[in-house]
Amino acid sequence: VLRALARGANWVDAVYYSLQALSWQEVAIGDPLYRPFAVSLDEQLKNVAQLPAELASYPILRRMRELDAAKRPAEAVALAVSAQHDAPSLAVGLALAQHLRDAGDSEGAANALGFAPLIKSLRADEWELMRETAQLLEACGRPTRALEVWRVLFAVKALPAEVRAAWLKDALKTAVAVRDAAQTA
């Protein structure tokens, strides 16, 4: 099924092509018109500026993964830097920071996430990215900036109480590391 989807087939065709034999016992659940790769990655990258802001980072991340798989991490970093220059995104910034940290550049990784505390509003799909950002900043020796990121995250009123309670433990460790008594309390 995945190979057919990757070639641009829709869900129903991909399922049909994957059947070993036609049988009344086969069941496939999904949107028959679902077609995740209808537009090629090259086409998406060419038109990334026209994509809605919440979708623009995904073609960049896909290309970065391709470059990593081809053992070309320097090109992946260059792509992320360029994308962040044109249209900063939390997802690409985090991917860039992870690349830099993995290459031994903790300072560069922390700097790649310098914009995170300035974010004014977060969509639900960015909450986990923000949490990972705080953790990476702390791992890179920037607990003060990590605490600022935690503040932004916990300022989100829609953050579910269960998630808030689970993440509060990590935020508390950061506040203790910074020796911020008010935040620790």
mmCIF file of C-alpha atoms in Angstrom:
data_model
loop_
_atom_site.group_PDB
_atom_site.id
_atom_site.type_symbol
_atom_site.label_atom_id
_atom_site.label_comp_id
_atom_site.label_asym_id
_atom_site.label_seq_id
_atom_site.Cartn_x
_atom_site.Cartn_y
_atom_site.Cartn_z
ATOM 1 C CA VAL A 1 0.000 0.000 0.000
ATOM 2 C CA LEU A 2 2.738 2.455 0.960
ATOM 3 C CA ARG A 3 4.645 1.946 -2.298
ATOM 4 C CA ALA A 4 1.524 2.688 -4.335
ATOM 5 C CA LEU A 5 0.754 5.785 -2.215
ATOM 6 C CA ALA A 6 4.341 6.972 -2.674
ATOM 7 C CA ARG A 7 3.893 6.657 -6.440
ATOM 8 C CA GLY A 8 0.841 8.945 -6.226
ATOM 9 C CA ALA A 9 -2.000 6.406 -6.208
ATOM 10 C CA ASN A 10 -5.095 7.096 -4.145
ATOM 11 C CA TRP A 11 -6.031 4.909 -1.146
ATOM 12 C CA VAL A 12 -8.533 2.665 -2.904
ATOM 13 C CA ASP A 13 -6.169 1.925 -5.813
ATOM 14 C CA ALA A 14 -3.241 1.341 -3.458
ATOM 15 C CA VAL A 15 -5.266 -1.162 -1.428
ATOM 16 C CA TYR A 16 -6.566 -2.890 -4.551
ATOM 17 C CA TYR A 17 -3.064 -3.259 -6.002
ATOM 18 C CA SER A 18 -1.763 -4.730 -2.752
ATOM 19 C CA LEU A 19 -4.332 -7.535 -2.558
ATOM 20 C CA GLN A 20 -2.855 -10.996 -3.106
ATOM 21 C CA ALA A 21 -6.250 -12.290 -4.242
ATOM 22 C CA LEU A 22 -9.722 -10.831 -4.448
ATOM 23 C CA SER A 23 -11.787 -12.073 -1.543
ATOM 24 C CA TRP A 24 -14.837 -11.000 0.363
ATOM 25 C CA GLN A 25 -12.754 -11.314 3.550
ATOM 26 C CA GLU A 26 -10.437 -8.411 2.745
ATOM 27 C CA VAL A 27 -11.206 -5.196 4.624
ATOM 28 C CA ALA A 28 -9.573 -1.814 4.136
ATOM 29 C CA ILE A 29 -10.711 1.196 6.119
ATOM 30 C CA GLY A 30 -9.850 4.660 4.912
ATOM 31 C CA ASP A 31 -10.802 7.527 2.643
ATOM 32 C CA PRO A 32 -10.834 6.092 -0.905
ATOM 33 C CA LEU A 33 -9.716 9.440 -2.348
ATOM 34 C CA TYR A 34 -6.822 9.921 0.109
ATOM 35 C CA ARG A 35 -3.713 10.664 -1.946
ATOM 36 C CA PRO A 36 -0.856 11.959 0.236
ATOM 37 C CA PHE A 37 1.767 12.200 -2.514
ATOM 38 C CA ALA A 38 -0.304 13.568 -5.372
ATOM 39 C CA VAL A 39 2.113 16.493 -5.639
ATOM 40 C CA SER A 40 5.789 15.553 -5.852
ATOM 41 C CA LEU A 41 8.237 16.806 -3.261
ATOM 42 C CA ASP A 42 10.104 18.829 -5.885
ATOM 43 C CA GLU A 43 6.859 20.556 -6.869
ATOM 44 C CA GLN A 44 6.022 21.251 -3.211
ATOM 45 C CA LEU A 45 9.471 22.738 -2.607
ATOM 46 C CA LYS A 46 9.161 24.892 -5.696
ATOM 47 C CA ASN A 47 5.881 26.329 -4.376
ATOM 48 C CA VAL A 48 6.635 26.305 -0.646
ATOM 49 C CA ALA A 49 6.036 30.059 -0.380
ATOM 50 C CA GLN A 50 2.424 29.568 -1.525
ATOM 51 C CA LEU A 51 1.675 26.896 1.096
ATOM 52 C CA PRO A 52 -0.204 27.849 4.262
ATOM 53 C CA ALA A 53 2.183 28.595 7.146
ATOM 54 C CA GLU A 54 1.167 25.457 9.040
ATOM 55 C CA LEU A 55 2.130 23.250 6.062
ATOM 56 C CA ALA A 56 5.190 25.014 4.659
ATOM 57 C CA SER A 57 7.711 23.287 6.920
ATOM 58 C CA TYR A 58 6.788 19.724 5.943
ATOM 59 C CA PRO A 59 8.348 19.688 2.452
ATOM 60 C CA ILE A 60 11.527 21.141 3.993
ATOM 61 C CA LEU A 61 11.580 18.405 6.644
ATOM 62 C CA ARG A 62 10.978 15.697 4.016
ATOM 63 C CA ARG A 63 13.881 16.969 1.904
ATOM 64 C CA MET A 64 16.099 17.157 4.991
ATOM 65 C CA ARG A 65 15.309 13.495 5.728
ATOM 66 C CA GLU A 66 16.120 12.566 2.140
ATOM 67 C CA LEU A 67 19.444 14.398 2.385
ATOM 68 C CA ASP A 68 20.223 12.687 5.693
ATOM 69 C CA ALA A 69 19.443 9.288 4.189
ATOM 70 C CA ALA A 70 21.803 10.122 1.313
ATOM 71 C CA LYS A 71 24.526 10.924 3.900
ATOM 72 C CA ARG A 72 24.486 14.635 3.036
ATOM 73 C CA PRO A 73 23.812 16.252 6.437
ATOM 74 C CA ALA A 74 25.616 19.499 5.544
ATOM 75 C CA GLU A 75 23.121 20.059 2.724
ATOM 76 C CA ALA A 76 20.240 19.309 5.107
ATOM 77 C CA VAL A 77 21.552 21.952 7.514
ATOM 78 C CA ALA A 78 21.997 24.462 4.674
ATOM 79 C CA LEU A 79 18.424 23.844 3.523
ATOM 80 C CA ALA A 80 17.096 24.358 7.054
ATOM 81 C CA VAL A 81 19.102 27.573 7.507
ATOM 82 C CA SER A 82 17.758 28.898 4.213
ATOM 83 C CA ALA A 83 14.187 27.936 5.090
ATOM 84 C CA GLN A 84 14.466 29.570 8.519
ATOM 85 C CA HIS A 85 15.763 32.738 6.889
ATOM 86 C CA ASP A 86 12.803 32.872 4.483
ATOM 87 C CA ALA A 87 10.004 31.776 6.841
ATOM 88 C CA PRO A 88 10.912 30.715 10.385
ATOM 89 C CA SER A 89 9.072 27.676 11.684
ATOM 90 C CA LEU A 90 9.270 25.812 14.955
ATOM 91 C CA ALA A 91 9.453 22.409 13.237
ATOM 92 C CA VAL A 92 12.341 23.357 10.936
ATOM 93 C CA GLY A 93 14.109 25.269 13.716
ATOM 94 C CA LEU A 94 13.971 22.223 15.957
ATOM 95 C CA ALA A 95 15.206 19.928 13.173
ATOM 96 C CA LEU A 96 18.067 22.345 12.470
ATOM 97 C CA ALA A 97 18.971 22.529 16.164
ATOM 98 C CA GLN A 98 18.970 18.735 16.431
ATOM 99 C CA HIS A 99 21.303 18.482 13.431
ATOM 100 C CA LEU A 100 23.669 21.052 14.900
ATOM 101 C CA ARG A 101 23.644 19.424 18.340
ATOM 102 C CA ASP A 102 24.320 16.001 16.787
ATOM 103 C CA ALA A 103 27.273 17.555 14.943
ATOM 104 C CA GLY A 104 28.657 18.804 18.280
ATOM 105 C CA ASP A 105 27.614 22.442 17.889
ATOM 106 C CA SER A 106 25.565 23.069 21.049
ATOM 107 C CA GLU A 107 25.974 26.832 20.720
ATOM 108 C CA GLY A 108 24.634 26.790 17.160
ATOM 109 C CA ALA A 109 21.781 24.497 18.213
ATOM 110 C CA ALA A 110 20.741 26.876 20.985
ATOM 111 C CA ASN A 111 20.985 29.852 18.641
ATOM 112 C CA ALA A 112 18.816 28.093 16.049
ATOM 113 C CA LEU A 113 16.052 28.046 18.661
ATOM 114 C CA GLY A 114 16.549 31.615 19.845
ATOM 115 C CA PHE A 115 13.238 32.707 18.338
ATOM 116 C CA ALA A 116 11.147 30.145 20.270
ATOM 117 C CA PRO A 117 10.523 32.251 23.412
ATOM 118 C CA LEU A 118 9.220 35.047 21.170
ATOM 119 C CA ILE A 119 6.373 32.969 19.756
ATOM 120 C CA LYS A 120 3.097 34.568 20.815
ATOM 121 C CA SER A 121 0.615 31.793 20.026
ATOM 122 C CA LEU A 122 0.919 28.064 19.487
ATOM 123 C CA ARG A 123 -1.257 25.690 17.518
ATOM 124 C CA ALA A 124 -2.003 22.333 19.131
ATOM 125 C CA ASP A 125 0.361 20.606 16.693
ATOM 126 C CA GLU A 126 3.210 22.777 17.992
ATOM 127 C CA TRP A 127 2.866 21.979 21.697
ATOM 128 C CA GLU A 128 5.116 18.912 21.593
ATOM 129 C CA LEU A 129 7.613 20.757 19.376
ATOM 130 C CA MET A 130 7.796 23.501 21.998
ATOM 131 C CA ARG A 131 8.372 20.912 24.735
ATOM 132 C CA GLU A 132 11.203 19.343 22.724
ATOM 133 C CA THR A 133 12.606 22.834 22.152
ATOM 134 C CA ALA A 134 12.735 23.490 25.904
ATOM 135 C CA GLN A 135 14.413 20.138 26.527
ATOM 136 C CA LEU A 136 16.974 20.694 23.765
ATOM 137 C CA LEU A 137 17.806 24.181 25.015
ATOM 138 C CA GLU A 138 18.420 22.802 28.479
ATOM 139 C CA ALA A 139 20.555 19.971 27.070
ATOM 140 C CA CYS A 140 22.602 22.601 25.208
ATOM 141 C CA GLY A 141 23.334 24.447 28.453
ATOM 142 C CA ARG A 142 20.684 27.151 28.103
ATOM 143 C CA PRO A 143 18.278 26.477 30.993
ATOM 144 C CA THR A 144 17.233 30.142 31.247
ATOM 145 C CA ARG A 145 16.042 30.156 27.638
ATOM 146 C CA ALA A 146 14.464 26.750 28.197
ATOM 147 C CA LEU A 147 12.495 28.198 31.107
ATOM 148 C CA GLU A 148 11.275 31.012 28.849
ATOM 149 C CA VAL A 149 10.028 28.393 26.389
ATOM 150 C CA TRP A 150 8.247 26.522 29.185
ATOM 151 C CA ARG A 151 6.550 29.808 30.165
ATOM 152 C CA VAL A 152 5.271 30.293 26.621
ATOM 153 C CA LEU A 153 4.036 26.709 26.513
ATOM 154 C CA PHE A 154 2.259 26.826 29.854
ATOM 155 C CA ALA A 155 0.628 30.141 28.911
ATOM 156 C CA VAL A 156 -1.448 28.226 26.351
ATOM 157 C CA LYS A 157 -4.903 28.084 27.925
ATOM 158 C CA ALA A 158 -6.029 25.183 25.727
ATOM 159 C CA LEU A 159 -3.221 22.907 26.924
ATOM 160 C CA PRO A 160 -5.037 19.923 28.492
ATOM 161 C CA ALA A 161 -4.643 19.481 32.247
ATOM 162 C CA GLU A 162 -3.233 15.954 31.806
ATOM 163 C CA VAL A 163 -0.532 17.196 29.436
ATOM 164 C CA ARG A 164 0.203 20.173 31.664
ATOM 165 C CA ALA A 165 0.638 17.885 34.690
ATOM 166 C CA ALA A 166 2.920 15.481 32.821
ATOM 167 C CA TRP A 167 5.143 18.237 31.424
ATOM 168 C CA LEU A 168 5.238 20.231 34.635
ATOM 169 C CA LYS A 169 7.838 17.811 36.048
ATOM 170 C CA ASP A 170 10.315 18.690 33.291
ATOM 171 C CA ALA A 171 9.561 22.402 33.610
ATOM 172 C CA LEU A 172 10.105 22.189 37.355
ATOM 173 C CA LYS A 173 13.565 20.632 36.837
ATOM 174 C CA THR A 174 14.424 23.524 34.527
ATOM 175 C CA ALA A 175 13.219 26.122 37.048
ATOM 176 C CA VAL A 176 15.305 24.458 39.764
ATOM 177 C CA ALA A 177 18.360 24.438 37.456
ATOM 178 C CA VAL A 178 17.903 28.164 36.840
ATOM 179 C CA ARG A 179 17.345 28.766 40.558
ATOM 180 C CA ASP A 180 14.147 30.663 39.795
ATOM 181 C CA ALA A 181 12.293 30.399 43.102
ATOM 182 C CA ALA A 182 9.111 32.016 41.775
ATOM 183 C CA GLN A 183 8.821 29.601 38.888
ATOM 184 C CA THR A 184 9.788 26.640 41.057
ATOM 185 C CA ALA A 185 6.983 27.486 43.462
#
